[in-house]
Short mmCIF file of C-alpha atoms in Angstrom, two decimals:
data_model
loop_
_atom_site.label_atom_id
_atom_site.label_comp_id
_atom_site.label_asym_id
_atom_site.label_seq_id
_atom_site.Cartn_x
_atom_site.Cartn_y
_atom_site.Cartn_z
CA UNK A 158 -11.91 -23.50 10.62
CA UNK A 159 -14.54 -25.50 8.74
CA UNK A 160 -13.42 -23.79 5.51
CA UNK A 161 -9.76 -24.49 6.27
CA UNK A 162 -10.54 -28.16 6.94
CA UNK A 163 -12.51 -28.40 3.69
CA UNK A 164 -9.68 -26.92 1.64
CA UNK A 165 -7.05 -29.12 3.25
CA UNK A 166 -9.19 -32.23 2.69
CA UNK A 167 -9.66 -31.32 -0.98
CA UNK A 168 -5.92 -30.76 -1.42
CA UNK A 169 -5.18 -34.11 0.20
CA UNK A 170 -7.73 -36.16 -1.74
CA UNK A 171 -7.07 -34.54 -5.14
CA UNK A 172 -3.29 -34.26 -4.62
CA UNK A 173 -3.38 -30.55 -5.59
CA UNK A 174 -1.15 -27.66 -4.63
CA UNK A 175 -3.14 -24.50 -3.97
CA UNK A 176 -1.93 -20.97 -3.36
CA UNK A 177 -3.48 -18.51 -0.92
CA UNK A 178 -4.75 -16.48 -3.90
CA UNK A 179 -6.73 -19.50 -5.10
CA UNK A 180 -8.85 -19.13 -1.99
CA UNK A 181 -8.75 -15.34 -1.58
CA UNK A 182 -9.83 -14.76 -5.18
CA UNK A 183 -12.74 -17.23 -4.92
CA UNK A 184 -15.20 -15.57 -2.52
CA UNK A 185 -18.04 -17.94 -3.49
CA UNK A 186 -17.86 -21.73 -3.56
CA UNK A 187 -18.65 -22.05 -7.29
CA UNK A 188 -15.62 -19.86 -8.10
CA UNK A 189 -13.48 -22.08 -5.88
CA UNK A 190 -14.72 -25.17 -7.73
CA UNK A 191 -13.78 -23.58 -11.08
CA UNK A 192 -10.32 -22.83 -9.70
CA UNK A 193 -9.94 -26.46 -8.58
CA UNK A 194 -10.81 -27.69 -12.07
CA UNK A 195 -8.22 -25.35 -13.60
CA UNK A 196 -5.55 -26.47 -11.13
CA UNK A 197 -6.33 -30.14 -11.80
CA UNK A 198 -5.69 -29.45 -15.49
CA UNK A 199 -2.32 -27.87 -14.75
CA UNK A 200 -3.36 -24.24 -15.10
CA UNK A 201 -1.54 -21.64 -12.94
CA UNK A 202 -2.01 -17.96 -12.18
CA UNK A 203 0.92 -17.20 -14.46
CA UNK A 204 -1.21 -18.35 -17.40
CA UNK A 205 -3.96 -15.78 -16.77
CA UNK A 206 -3.91 -13.52 -19.79
CA UNK A 207 -6.45 -11.44 -21.66
CA UNK A 208 -6.74 -12.00 -25.39
CA UNK A 209 -6.27 -9.08 -27.80
CA UNK A 210 -4.89 -8.16 -31.21
CA UNK A 211 -1.52 -6.69 -30.20
CA UNK A 212 0.55 -3.83 -31.49
CA UNK A 213 4.12 -5.16 -31.71
CA UNK A 214 7.02 -2.69 -31.77
CA UNK A 215 10.74 -3.39 -31.61
CA UNK A 216 12.51 -0.50 -29.89
CA UNK A 217 15.05 0.12 -27.12
CA UNK A 218 16.49 -3.38 -27.64
CA UNK A 219 13.20 -5.01 -26.72
CA UNK A 220 10.01 -6.25 -28.33
CA UNK A 221 7.02 -4.35 -27.02
CA UNK A 222 3.47 -5.64 -27.15
CA UNK A 223 0.36 -3.75 -26.10
CA UNK A 224 -3.34 -3.43 -26.86
CA UNK A 225 -5.05 -0.89 -29.10
CA UNK A 226 -8.67 -1.39 -28.00
CA UNK A 227 -10.88 -0.19 -25.18
CA UNK A 228 -10.78 -2.23 -21.96
CA UNK A 229 -14.30 -2.92 -20.66
CA UNK A 230 -15.42 -5.65 -18.26
CA UNK A 231 -12.09 -7.43 -18.33
CA UNK A 232 -11.89 -7.61 -22.14
CA UNK A 233 -10.36 -5.57 -24.94
CA UNK A 234 -13.14 -4.50 -27.31
CA UNK A 235 -13.65 -2.17 -30.27
CA UNK A 236 -15.41 1.14 -29.85
CA UNK A 237 -19.12 1.19 -30.62
CA UNK A 238 -18.50 3.96 -33.17
CA UNK A 239 -15.44 2.40 -34.78
CA UNK A 240 -13.55 5.70 -34.50
CA UNK A 241 -9.81 5.61 -33.93
CA UNK A 242 -7.03 7.87 -32.65
CA UNK A 243 -3.43 8.03 -33.89
CA UNK A 244 -0.64 7.72 -31.34
CA UNK A 245 2.34 9.82 -32.43
CA UNK A 246 5.93 9.33 -31.26
CA UNK A 247 6.98 12.89 -30.29
CA UNK A 248 10.67 12.07 -30.81
CA UNK A 249 10.34 11.60 -34.58
CA UNK A 250 6.67 12.37 -35.38
CA UNK A 251 6.05 8.83 -36.62
CA UNK A 252 2.74 7.02 -36.06
CA UNK A 253 3.11 4.30 -33.44
CA UNK A 254 -0.35 2.86 -34.00
CA UNK A 255 -4.05 3.66 -34.17
CA UNK A 256 -6.21 2.88 -31.15
CA UNK A 257 -9.95 2.69 -30.59
CA UNK A 258 -11.66 5.93 -29.53
CA UNK A 259 -14.39 5.63 -26.88
CA UNK A 260 -17.87 7.05 -27.41
CA UNK A 261 -20.64 7.91 -24.96
CA UNK A 262 -22.13 4.47 -25.59
CA UNK A 263 -18.83 2.85 -24.60
CA UNK A 264 -18.83 4.84 -21.34
CA UNK A 265 -22.34 3.50 -20.65
CA UNK A 266 -21.15 -0.08 -21.15
CA UNK A 267 -18.16 0.48 -18.86
CA UNK A 268 -20.37 1.96 -16.14
CA UNK A 269 -22.70 -1.05 -16.33
CA UNK A 270 -19.71 -3.38 -15.94
CA UNK A 271 -18.26 -1.32 -13.07
CA UNK A 272 -21.64 -1.24 -11.30
CA UNK A 273 -22.01 -5.01 -11.56
CA UNK A 274 -18.48 -5.56 -10.23
CA UNK A 275 -19.07 -3.16 -7.34
CA UNK A 276 -22.30 -4.85 -6.31
CA UNK A 277 -20.79 -8.30 -6.72
CA UNK A 278 -17.32 -9.78 -6.44
CA UNK A 279 -15.32 -6.67 -5.56
CA UNK A 280 -17.55 -5.78 -2.60
CA UNK A 281 -17.71 -9.41 -1.47
CA UNK A 282 -13.93 -9.62 -1.19
CA UNK A 283 -12.51 -8.62 2.17
CA UNK A 284 -10.44 -5.40 2.22
CA UNK A 285 -7.33 -7.46 2.95
CA UNK A 286 -7.91 -9.59 -0.13
CA UNK A 287 -8.41 -6.46 -2.25
CA UNK A 288 -5.11 -5.20 -0.89
CA UNK A 289 -3.46 -8.48 -1.92
CA UNK A 290 -4.57 -7.93 -5.53
CA UNK A 291 -3.19 -4.39 -5.42
CA UNK A 292 0.15 -5.66 -4.14
CA UNK A 293 0.18 -8.06 -7.08
CA UNK A 294 -0.32 -5.28 -9.65
CA UNK A 295 2.57 -3.42 -8.01
CA UNK A 296 4.76 -6.50 -8.44
CA UNK A 297 3.72 -6.83 -12.09
CA UNK A 298 4.50 -3.16 -12.75
CA UNK A 299 7.91 -3.74 -11.21
CA UNK A 300 8.46 -6.91 -13.26
CA UNK A 301 7.59 -5.01 -16.47
CA UNK A 302 9.12 -1.66 -15.57
CA UNK A 303 11.60 -1.52 -18.51
CA UNK A 304 8.84 -2.27 -21.00
CA UNK A 305 6.48 0.26 -19.39
CA UNK A 306 9.19 2.94 -19.30
CA UNK A 307 9.91 2.36 -22.98
CA UNK A 308 6.22 2.63 -23.91
CA UNK A 309 5.97 5.79 -21.81
CA UNK A 310 9.00 7.20 -23.60
CA UNK A 311 7.85 6.60 -27.18
CA UNK A 312 4.28 7.65 -26.39
CA UNK A 313 4.84 10.76 -24.25
CA UNK A 314 8.44 11.81 -24.95
CA UNK A 315 9.58 11.11 -21.39
CA UNK A 316 13.30 10.52 -21.02
CA UNK A 317 13.67 6.76 -20.51
CA UNK A 318 15.88 7.02 -17.42
CA UNK A 319 13.43 9.45 -15.79
CA UNK A 320 10.50 7.24 -16.76
CA UNK A 321 12.16 4.27 -15.05
CA UNK A 322 12.70 6.17 -11.82
CA UNK A 323 9.69 8.47 -11.63
CA UNK A 324 6.92 7.65 -14.11
CA UNK A 325 7.07 3.92 -13.40
CA UNK A 326 8.97 3.83 -10.10
CA UNK A 327 6.56 6.12 -8.27
CA UNK A 328 3.60 4.26 -9.78
CA UNK A 329 4.87 1.06 -8.18
CA UNK A 330 5.32 2.81 -4.84
CA UNK A 331 1.78 4.25 -4.99
CA UNK A 332 0.17 0.84 -5.53
CA UNK A 333 2.14 -0.66 -2.66
CA UNK A 334 1.29 2.26 -0.37
CA UNK A 335 -2.46 2.13 -0.95
CA UNK A 336 -2.53 -1.67 -0.94
CA UNK A 337 -1.40 -1.36 2.67
CA UNK A 338 -4.29 1.01 3.41
CA UNK A 339 -7.01 -1.29 2.03
CA UNK A 340 -7.64 -3.08 5.35
CA UNK A 341 -7.04 -0.08 7.60
CA UNK A 342 -10.02 2.07 6.67
CA UNK A 343 -12.33 2.50 9.65
CA UNK A 344 -14.76 4.87 11.31
CA UNK A 345 -14.99 6.27 14.84
CA UNK A 346 -17.02 5.83 18.01
CA UNK A 347 -18.39 9.22 19.08
CA UNK A 348 -19.71 10.12 22.56
CA UNK A 349 -23.03 11.98 22.32
CA UNK A 350 -25.63 13.12 24.83
CA UNK A 351 -27.80 10.30 26.16
CA UNK A 352 -31.59 10.29 25.84
CA UNK A 353 -32.17 9.49 29.52
CA UNK A 354 -33.13 7.06 30.92
CA UNK A 355 -31.88 5.33 27.75
CA UNK A 356 -28.34 5.49 26.44
CA UNK A 357 -26.95 6.11 22.96
CA UNK A 358 -24.09 4.71 20.94
CA UNK A 359 -22.96 6.66 17.86
CA UNK A 360 -20.38 5.40 15.41
CA UNK A 361 -19.33 6.12 11.85
CA UNK A 362 -18.52 3.93 8.87
CA UNK A 363 -16.36 4.83 5.88
CA UNK A 364 -17.97 3.52 2.71
CA UNK A 365 -17.00 3.60 -0.98
CA UNK A 366 -19.04 5.67 -3.43
CA UNK A 367 -19.42 2.86 -5.97
CA UNK A 368 -18.48 3.65 -9.56
CA UNK A 369 -15.90 6.44 -9.87
CA UNK A 370 -14.70 8.26 -12.97
CA UNK A 371 -11.04 9.16 -13.41
CA UNK A 372 -9.66 11.45 -16.14
CA UNK A 373 -5.88 11.84 -16.38
CA UNK A 374 -3.41 14.14 -18.22
CA UNK A 375 -0.57 13.50 -20.65
CA UNK A 376 2.52 14.57 -18.69
CA UNK A 377 2.79 11.48 -16.44
CA UNK A 378 0.36 9.00 -18.04
CA UNK A 379 0.91 5.92 -15.86
CA UNK A 380 1.80 7.80 -12.69
CA UNK A 381 -1.37 9.93 -12.76
CA UNK A 382 -3.43 6.81 -13.37
CA UNK A 383 -1.79 5.23 -10.33
CA UNK A 384 -2.10 8.29 -8.07
CA UNK A 385 -5.86 8.31 -8.47
CA UNK A 386 -6.82 4.71 -9.17
CA UNK A 387 -4.86 3.13 -6.32
CA UNK A 388 -6.60 5.24 -3.66
CA UNK A 389 -9.95 4.73 -5.39
CA UNK A 390 -9.65 0.93 -5.41
CA UNK A 391 -8.20 0.73 -1.89
CA UNK A 392 -11.36 2.50 -0.73
CA UNK A 393 -13.44 -0.26 -2.35
CA UNK A 394 -14.74 1.54 -5.46
CA UNK A 395 -14.70 0.44 -9.09
CA UNK A 396 -13.36 2.62 -11.91
CA UNK A 397 -14.18 3.95 -15.35
CA UNK A 398 -11.04 5.76 -16.46
CA UNK A 399 -10.24 7.93 -19.49
CA UNK A 400 -6.53 8.35 -20.14
CA UNK A 401 -5.37 11.26 -22.27
CA UNK A 402 -5.94 10.69 -25.97
CA UNK A 403 -2.38 11.75 -26.86
CA UNK A 404 -0.53 9.29 -24.56
CA UNK A 405 -2.81 6.33 -23.71
CA UNK A 406 -0.54 3.34 -24.30
CA UNK A 407 0.77 2.67 -20.78
CA UNK A 408 -2.81 2.80 -19.50
CA UNK A 409 -3.72 0.02 -21.95
CA UNK A 410 -0.68 -2.00 -20.89
CA UNK A 411 -1.78 -1.50 -17.28
CA UNK A 412 -5.22 -2.86 -18.22
CA UNK A 413 -3.58 -6.02 -19.55
CA UNK A 414 -1.55 -6.46 -16.36
CA UNK A 415 -4.64 -5.91 -14.20
CA UNK A 416 -6.13 -9.13 -15.54
CA UNK A 417 -2.95 -11.01 -14.69
CA UNK A 418 -3.03 -9.47 -11.20
CA UNK A 419 -6.47 -10.93 -10.61
CA UNK A 420 -8.77 -7.89 -10.57
CA UNK A 421 -12.30 -9.16 -11.22
CA UNK A 422 -13.88 -8.19 -14.53
CA UNK A 423 -15.46 -4.74 -14.42
CA UNK A 424 -13.45 -3.38 -11.49
CA UNK A 425 -11.11 -1.50 -13.87
CA UNK A 426 -12.33 -0.10 -17.20
CA UNK A 427 -10.00 2.01 -19.38
CA UNK A 428 -11.39 4.00 -22.31
CA UNK A 429 -9.05 6.13 -24.42
CA UNK A 430 -11.08 8.84 -26.07
CA UNK A 431 -11.61 12.54 -26.59
CA UNK A 432 -12.45 14.76 -23.64
CA UNK A 433 -15.29 16.38 -25.51
CA UNK A 434 -17.08 13.03 -25.81
CA UNK A 435 -15.76 10.31 -23.46
CA UNK A 436 -14.61 12.75 -20.77
CA UNK A 437 -17.88 14.65 -20.84
CA UNK A 438 -19.85 11.38 -20.72
CA UNK A 439 -18.00 10.40 -17.54
CA UNK A 440 -18.68 13.78 -15.91
CA UNK A 441 -22.36 13.71 -16.88
CA UNK A 442 -23.12 10.04 -16.20
CA UNK A 443 -25.85 9.65 -13.54
CA UNK A 444 -24.45 6.36 -12.21
CA UNK A 445 -20.95 7.70 -11.56
CA UNK A 446 -20.84 9.17 -8.05
CA UNK A 447 -17.31 10.61 -7.95
CA UNK A 448 -14.91 12.09 -10.52
CA UNK A 449 -11.19 12.65 -10.04
CA UNK A 450 -9.52 14.87 -12.64
CA UNK A 451 -6.04 16.23 -13.31
CA UNK A 452 -5.62 18.72 -16.14
CA UNK A 453 -6.28 22.30 -17.15
CA UNK A 454 -8.31 24.76 -15.11
CA UNK A 455 -10.66 25.38 -18.06
CA UNK A 456 -11.47 21.67 -18.35
CA UNK A 457 -11.86 21.49 -14.58
CA UNK A 458 -14.57 24.16 -14.80
CA UNK A 459 -16.40 22.13 -17.44
CA UNK A 460 -16.18 18.89 -15.43
CA UNK A 461 -17.42 20.56 -12.26
CA UNK A 462 -20.36 22.12 -14.10
CA UNK A 463 -21.31 18.83 -15.78
CA UNK A 464 -20.98 16.94 -12.51
CA UNK A 465 -23.21 19.42 -10.70
CA UNK A 466 -25.89 19.46 -13.39
CA UNK A 467 -26.02 15.67 -13.73
CA UNK A 468 -26.25 14.21 -10.22
CA UNK A 469 -24.19 16.46 -7.94
CA UNK A 470 -21.38 13.91 -7.99
CA UNK A 471 -18.36 14.58 -5.79
CA UNK A 472 -15.39 16.08 -7.66
CA UNK A 473 -11.70 16.43 -6.88
CA UNK A 474 -9.60 18.59 -9.19
CA UNK A 475 -5.84 19.04 -9.60
CA UNK A 476 -5.52 21.87 -12.09
CA UNK A 477 -3.09 24.51 -13.34
CA UNK A 478 -0.31 26.19 -11.44
CA UNK A 479 1.98 29.20 -11.44
CA UNK A 480 4.18 28.15 -8.56
CA UNK A 481 6.54 30.80 -7.13
CA UNK A 482 10.10 29.99 -6.07
CA UNK A 483 11.82 32.59 -3.86
CA UNK A 484 15.63 32.80 -3.77
CA UNK A 485 16.89 34.89 -0.82
CA UNK A 486 20.37 36.41 -0.76
CA UNK A 487 21.57 34.15 2.09
CA UNK A 488 20.93 30.94 0.16
CA UNK A 489 23.41 28.31 -0.96
CA UNK A 490 23.69 29.74 -4.49
CA UNK A 491 24.94 26.63 -6.29
CA UNK A 492 22.24 24.47 -4.71
CA UNK A 493 19.60 27.10 -5.50
CA UNK A 494 20.64 27.15 -9.15
CA UNK A 495 20.57 23.37 -9.37
CA UNK A 496 17.23 23.01 -7.57
CA UNK A 497 15.64 25.91 -9.48
CA UNK A 498 16.58 24.32 -12.79
CA UNK A 499 15.06 21.05 -11.63
CA UNK A 500 12.00 22.97 -10.52
CA UNK A 501 11.55 24.40 -14.02
CA UNK A 502 13.02 21.87 -16.46
CA UNK A 503 12.13 18.55 -14.78
CA UNK A 504 10.24 16.30 -17.22
CA UNK A 505 10.70 18.93 -19.99
CA UNK A 506 8.78 21.42 -17.86
CA UNK A 507 5.64 19.31 -18.29
CA UNK A 508 5.17 19.23 -14.55
CA UNK A 509 2.15 20.61 -12.69
CA UNK A 510 4.25 21.93 -9.79
CA UNK A 511 6.94 23.44 -12.01
CA UNK A 512 8.41 26.65 -10.63
CA UNK A 513 6.49 28.94 -12.95
CA UNK A 514 8.12 32.10 -11.64
CA UNK A 515 11.50 32.47 -9.94
CA UNK A 516 12.01 35.52 -7.68
CA UNK A 517 15.74 36.21 -7.13
CA UNK A 518 17.14 38.78 -4.71
CA UNK A 519 18.64 41.71 -6.65
CA UNK A 520 22.03 41.38 -4.91
CA UNK A 521 22.58 37.87 -6.35
CA UNK A 522 20.38 38.15 -9.45
CA UNK A 523 23.10 38.60 -12.06
CA UNK A 524 25.27 35.80 -10.65
CA UNK A 525 22.25 33.50 -10.45
CA UNK A 526 21.30 34.17 -14.07
CA UNK A 527 24.89 33.68 -15.22
CA UNK A 528 25.11 30.29 -13.51
CA UNK A 529 21.72 29.19 -14.82
CA UNK A 530 22.61 30.00 -18.42
CA UNK A 531 25.93 28.22 -18.02
CA UNK A 532 24.11 25.09 -16.81
CA UNK A 533 21.35 25.29 -19.45
CA UNK A 534 24.01 25.12 -22.16
CA UNK A 535 25.09 21.73 -20.74
CA UNK A 536 21.62 20.16 -21.09
CA UNK A 537 21.66 17.43 -23.75
CA UNK A 538 18.51 17.54 -25.85
CA UNK A 539 17.77 14.46 -27.92
CA UNK A 540 16.32 10.99 -28.31
CA UNK A 541 14.63 10.18 -24.98
CA UNK A 542 15.69 6.54 -25.24
CA UNK A 543 19.40 7.38 -25.19
CA UNK A 544 20.80 6.97 -21.71
CA UNK A 545 22.72 10.27 -21.64
CA UNK A 546 19.78 12.42 -22.79
CA UNK A 547 18.60 15.04 -20.27
CA UNK A 548 15.75 16.61 -22.20
CA UNK A 549 13.38 14.91 -24.62
CA UNK A 550 10.66 16.24 -26.95
CA UNK A 551 7.51 17.97 -25.80
CA UNK A 552 4.49 15.69 -25.63
CA UNK A 553 2.64 16.71 -28.79
CA UNK A 554 2.66 19.23 -31.61
CA UNK A 555 -0.11 21.51 -30.35
CA UNK A 556 1.72 21.93 -27.04
CA UNK A 557 5.00 22.74 -28.81
CA UNK A 558 3.25 25.45 -30.83
CA UNK A 559 1.73 26.83 -27.62
CA UNK A 560 5.21 27.18 -26.09
CA UNK A 561 6.49 29.04 -29.15
CA UNK A 562 3.56 31.46 -28.96
CA UNK A 563 4.08 31.82 -25.20
CA UNK A 564 7.68 32.93 -25.73
CA UNK A 565 6.73 35.32 -28.54
CA UNK A 566 4.17 36.97 -26.28
CA UNK A 567 6.73 37.28 -23.47
CA UNK A 568 9.19 39.02 -25.81
CA UNK A 569 6.49 41.34 -27.17
CA UNK A 570 5.59 42.41 -23.61
CA UNK A 571 9.21 43.28 -22.81
CA UNK A 572 10.68 40.24 -21.08
CA UNK A 573 14.32 39.64 -22.04
CA UNK A 574 15.10 36.31 -23.68
CA UNK A 575 18.50 35.13 -22.43
CA UNK A 576 18.63 31.68 -24.05
CA UNK A 577 16.36 29.25 -25.93
CA UNK A 578 12.81 30.16 -26.89
CA UNK A 579 12.56 28.21 -30.13
CA UNK A 580 12.02 24.79 -31.69
CA UNK A 581 15.05 22.74 -32.63
CA UNK A 582 15.65 22.29 -36.36
CA UNK A 583 15.16 18.52 -36.43
CA UNK A 584 12.29 16.01 -36.62
CA UNK A 585 10.37 15.69 -33.38
CA UNK A 586 8.72 18.16 -31.03
CA UNK A 587 11.93 19.45 -29.47
CA UNK A 588 11.94 22.84 -27.73
CA UNK A 589 15.01 24.51 -26.28
CA UNK A 590 15.17 25.08 -22.51
CA UNK A 591 14.44 28.78 -22.14
CA UNK A 592 15.31 31.57 -19.69
CA UNK A 593 13.63 35.00 -19.50
CA UNK A 594 14.68 37.84 -17.19
CA UNK A 595 13.08 41.21 -16.52
CA UNK A 596 9.71 39.57 -15.96
CA UNK A 597 7.22 42.05 -14.45
CA UNK A 598 4.04 41.28 -12.54
CA UNK A 599 1.61 42.48 -15.22
CA UNK A 600 3.09 40.30 -18.00
CA UNK A 601 1.37 37.22 -19.38
CA UNK A 602 4.47 35.15 -18.60
CA UNK A 603 4.18 36.21 -14.93
CA UNK A 604 0.54 35.21 -14.64
CA UNK A 605 -0.10 32.17 -16.84
CA UNK A 606 1.37 28.69 -16.82
CA UNK A 607 3.62 27.62 -19.70
CA UNK A 608 3.73 23.92 -18.78
CA UNK A 609 7.06 23.79 -20.53
CA UNK A 610 10.80 24.36 -20.00
CA UNK A 611 10.58 28.13 -19.56
CA UNK A 612 12.20 29.89 -16.59
CA UNK A 613 10.75 33.34 -15.80
CA UNK A 614 13.08 35.32 -13.48
CA UNK A 615 12.09 38.41 -11.51
CA UNK A 616 14.20 40.63 -9.22
CA UNK A 617 13.14 41.52 -5.67
CA UNK A 618 14.68 42.73 -2.42
CA UNK A 619 15.16 40.26 0.46
CA UNK A 620 14.74 43.15 2.89
CA UNK A 621 10.99 43.02 2.31
CA UNK A 622 9.90 39.38 2.39
CA UNK A 623 6.24 40.26 2.94
CA UNK A 624 6.21 42.29 -0.27
CA UNK A 625 7.50 39.43 -2.42
CA UNK A 626 5.07 36.98 -0.76
CA UNK A 627 2.25 39.34 -1.71
CA UNK A 628 3.52 39.39 -5.30
CA UNK A 629 3.83 35.59 -5.32
CA UNK A 630 0.24 35.28 -4.09
CA UNK A 631 -1.11 37.68 -6.72
CA UNK A 632 -2.07 34.87 -9.09
CA UNK A 633 -5.20 32.80 -9.57
CA UNK A 634 -3.26 29.62 -8.80
CA UNK A 635 -2.00 28.01 -5.61
CA UNK A 636 -0.58 24.57 -6.31
CA UNK A 637 3.01 24.70 -5.09
CA UNK A 638 5.73 27.08 -3.89
CA UNK A 639 9.30 27.14 -2.65
CA UNK A 640 11.93 29.19 -0.87
CA UNK A 641 15.71 28.96 -0.53
CA UNK A 642 17.21 30.56 2.57
CA UNK A 643 19.37 29.74 5.59
CA UNK A 644 17.05 31.76 7.83
CA UNK A 645 14.50 29.31 9.25
CA UNK A 646 12.35 32.16 10.61
CA UNK A 647 11.94 33.63 7.13
CA UNK A 648 11.31 30.18 5.68
CA UNK A 649 8.54 29.43 8.17
CA UNK A 650 6.99 32.87 7.71
CA UNK A 651 6.89 32.22 3.98
CA UNK A 652 5.31 28.79 4.56
CA UNK A 653 2.64 30.38 6.75
CA UNK A 654 1.72 33.23 4.41
CA UNK A 655 2.02 31.68 0.95
CA UNK A 656 -1.34 30.59 -0.49
CA UNK A 657 -0.35 27.19 -1.94
CA UNK A 658 -1.10 23.57 -1.16
CA UNK A 659 2.57 22.53 -1.14
CA UNK A 660 5.57 24.41 0.23
CA UNK A 661 9.19 23.36 -0.36
CA UNK A 662 11.98 24.79 1.81
CA UNK A 663 15.54 24.46 0.47
CA UNK A 664 14.37 21.74 -1.93
CA UNK A 665 11.90 21.40 -4.79
CA UNK A 666 9.89 18.66 -6.55
CA UNK A 667 10.20 16.42 -3.49
CA UNK A 668 6.90 14.55 -3.55
CA UNK A 669 6.22 11.24 -1.81
CA UNK A 670 3.39 8.71 -1.92
CA UNK A 671 2.66 9.32 1.79
CA UNK A 672 2.51 13.14 1.52
CA UNK A 673 -0.83 14.73 0.49
CA UNK A 674 -0.73 16.62 -2.82
CA UNK A 675 -3.20 19.23 -4.05
CA UNK A 676 -3.76 22.92 -4.55
CA UNK A 677 -5.72 26.01 -3.56
CA UNK A 678 -7.68 28.60 -5.55
CA UNK A 679 -7.89 27.82 -9.30
CA UNK A 680 -5.37 25.02 -8.84
CA UNK A 681 -8.29 22.96 -7.61
CA UNK A 682 -9.28 21.12 -4.44
CA UNK A 683 -8.99 17.65 -2.99
CA UNK A 684 -5.84 15.61 -2.45
CA UNK A 685 -3.92 12.90 -4.22
CA UNK A 686 -1.49 10.70 -2.26
CA UNK A 687 -1.25 10.09 1.45
CA UNK A 688 -4.05 9.14 3.80
CA UNK A 689 -6.04 12.22 2.78
CA UNK A 690 -6.42 10.83 -0.76
CA UNK A 691 -8.59 8.01 0.61
CA UNK A 692 -11.12 10.56 1.85
CA UNK A 693 -11.68 11.67 -1.75
CA UNK A 694 -13.11 8.21 -2.49
CA UNK A 695 -15.00 7.52 0.74
CA UNK A 696 -18.24 8.76 2.23
CA UNK A 697 -18.97 8.84 5.96
CA UNK A 698 -22.12 7.26 7.36
CA UNK A 699 -23.17 8.13 10.93
CA UNK A 700 -25.12 5.49 12.90
CA UNK A 701 -26.82 6.08 16.28
CA UNK A 702 -28.24 3.28 18.44
CA UNK A 703 -30.43 3.74 21.49
CA UNK A 704 -30.24 1.02 24.15
#
């Protein structure tokens, strides 16, 4: 009450209007005095901006502006090495801009800034106040969603309408969800045996690790940043983050908005760079206590090894997948076709839980394939910014070439190409939606992830569900899975026996910010989303008192 009286007296005597954030974001009195001076001069929160030399692009009937430097300690700065990376528009292969490329020395500077922020202002703020800042970044993402979706589209090839709904829309939802968790993290009181004649009280506390490293992939640049960073910050940590070098622009726009939202300097640090240098430096850094990574299984191995050899930092990994989708003969065929196509072709197939292998009962196989091919022919491939486009370009040239080689290998091993399988004859990294049948268990296409718009169809008999589950499990991966059937007993048996972190029944791709997401086996460990994601960024301390 003394603080409230002081603030009200100041407002009355100085004739100032103050917002709640003016107080919440000033945890020490000197900060509050600085805020008062700014308010007396007419400054408002809306004027909080970070200075940088912008890239300006006119596209999609709007003027885009974003940074091209590293974001360290609340400022955009050049890389210590001066190296740069080119950002290529996958729709026409033009150069959007060159951005700064982070070195190991830049990672060191970011860790120093993140450590200072963790030990200072970020930890001094109450969890509820941290949540308020997270709500504000969600509002700013929403306010700028068309601009962010456009940047995502030109930088990653995402179809603009999908980027609006999923890439940006789910990012907003994630920040709101975890903002609500910020002040609800708590431990437990645990009954233990008493040391008679004395008594004991045991309780636990959930505490942040400190500085966390985050490394994200190129298929959903802003959404993957949000999935990991929102949980990390809600838990009270600070972040050094490396976005993918091929699609970093929405991460840099996010950095700009984070200043406007009111995150203290050093809480968020974003360093575009190469995995071999900046990514490795994050995994090896002795002052980073946790790493969250989404990407390939091979890179996950390297990160885990580097993390173990450096300081045994905690690691969570969301890696590759070869998710099976089972179509039983009693399914709703039209719905199964529609959902299966979404399971494979969603986001150009650049989707970690894509249905990598579709098992179709032999009695409906031919009809299923016929309907799929009929629908594939209707897919409009083209400029991702056009509102009627269904399918945009693949993310980058190397990935396009990988898909071409993948299809050639499938054909050489005996799989039957029914449609697609080649690059479109036009500028841009466009690849035709592809369907293979006759896929057998030993083939490369049956075992390894394409990460592209390639449907691999295999026949089976619904009379032996256990046999097809065994075949579906005979892969190194276990990220997702699905089944279409009207028989709930078969569906639940499948859910029980399939070795995957996510199971879809009569649907596919239905993820939600409140539902935990993560895989088994070589698909990694740990969870994004939901309450379980918080545990990836918290450590438990047990305290026992004798009285």
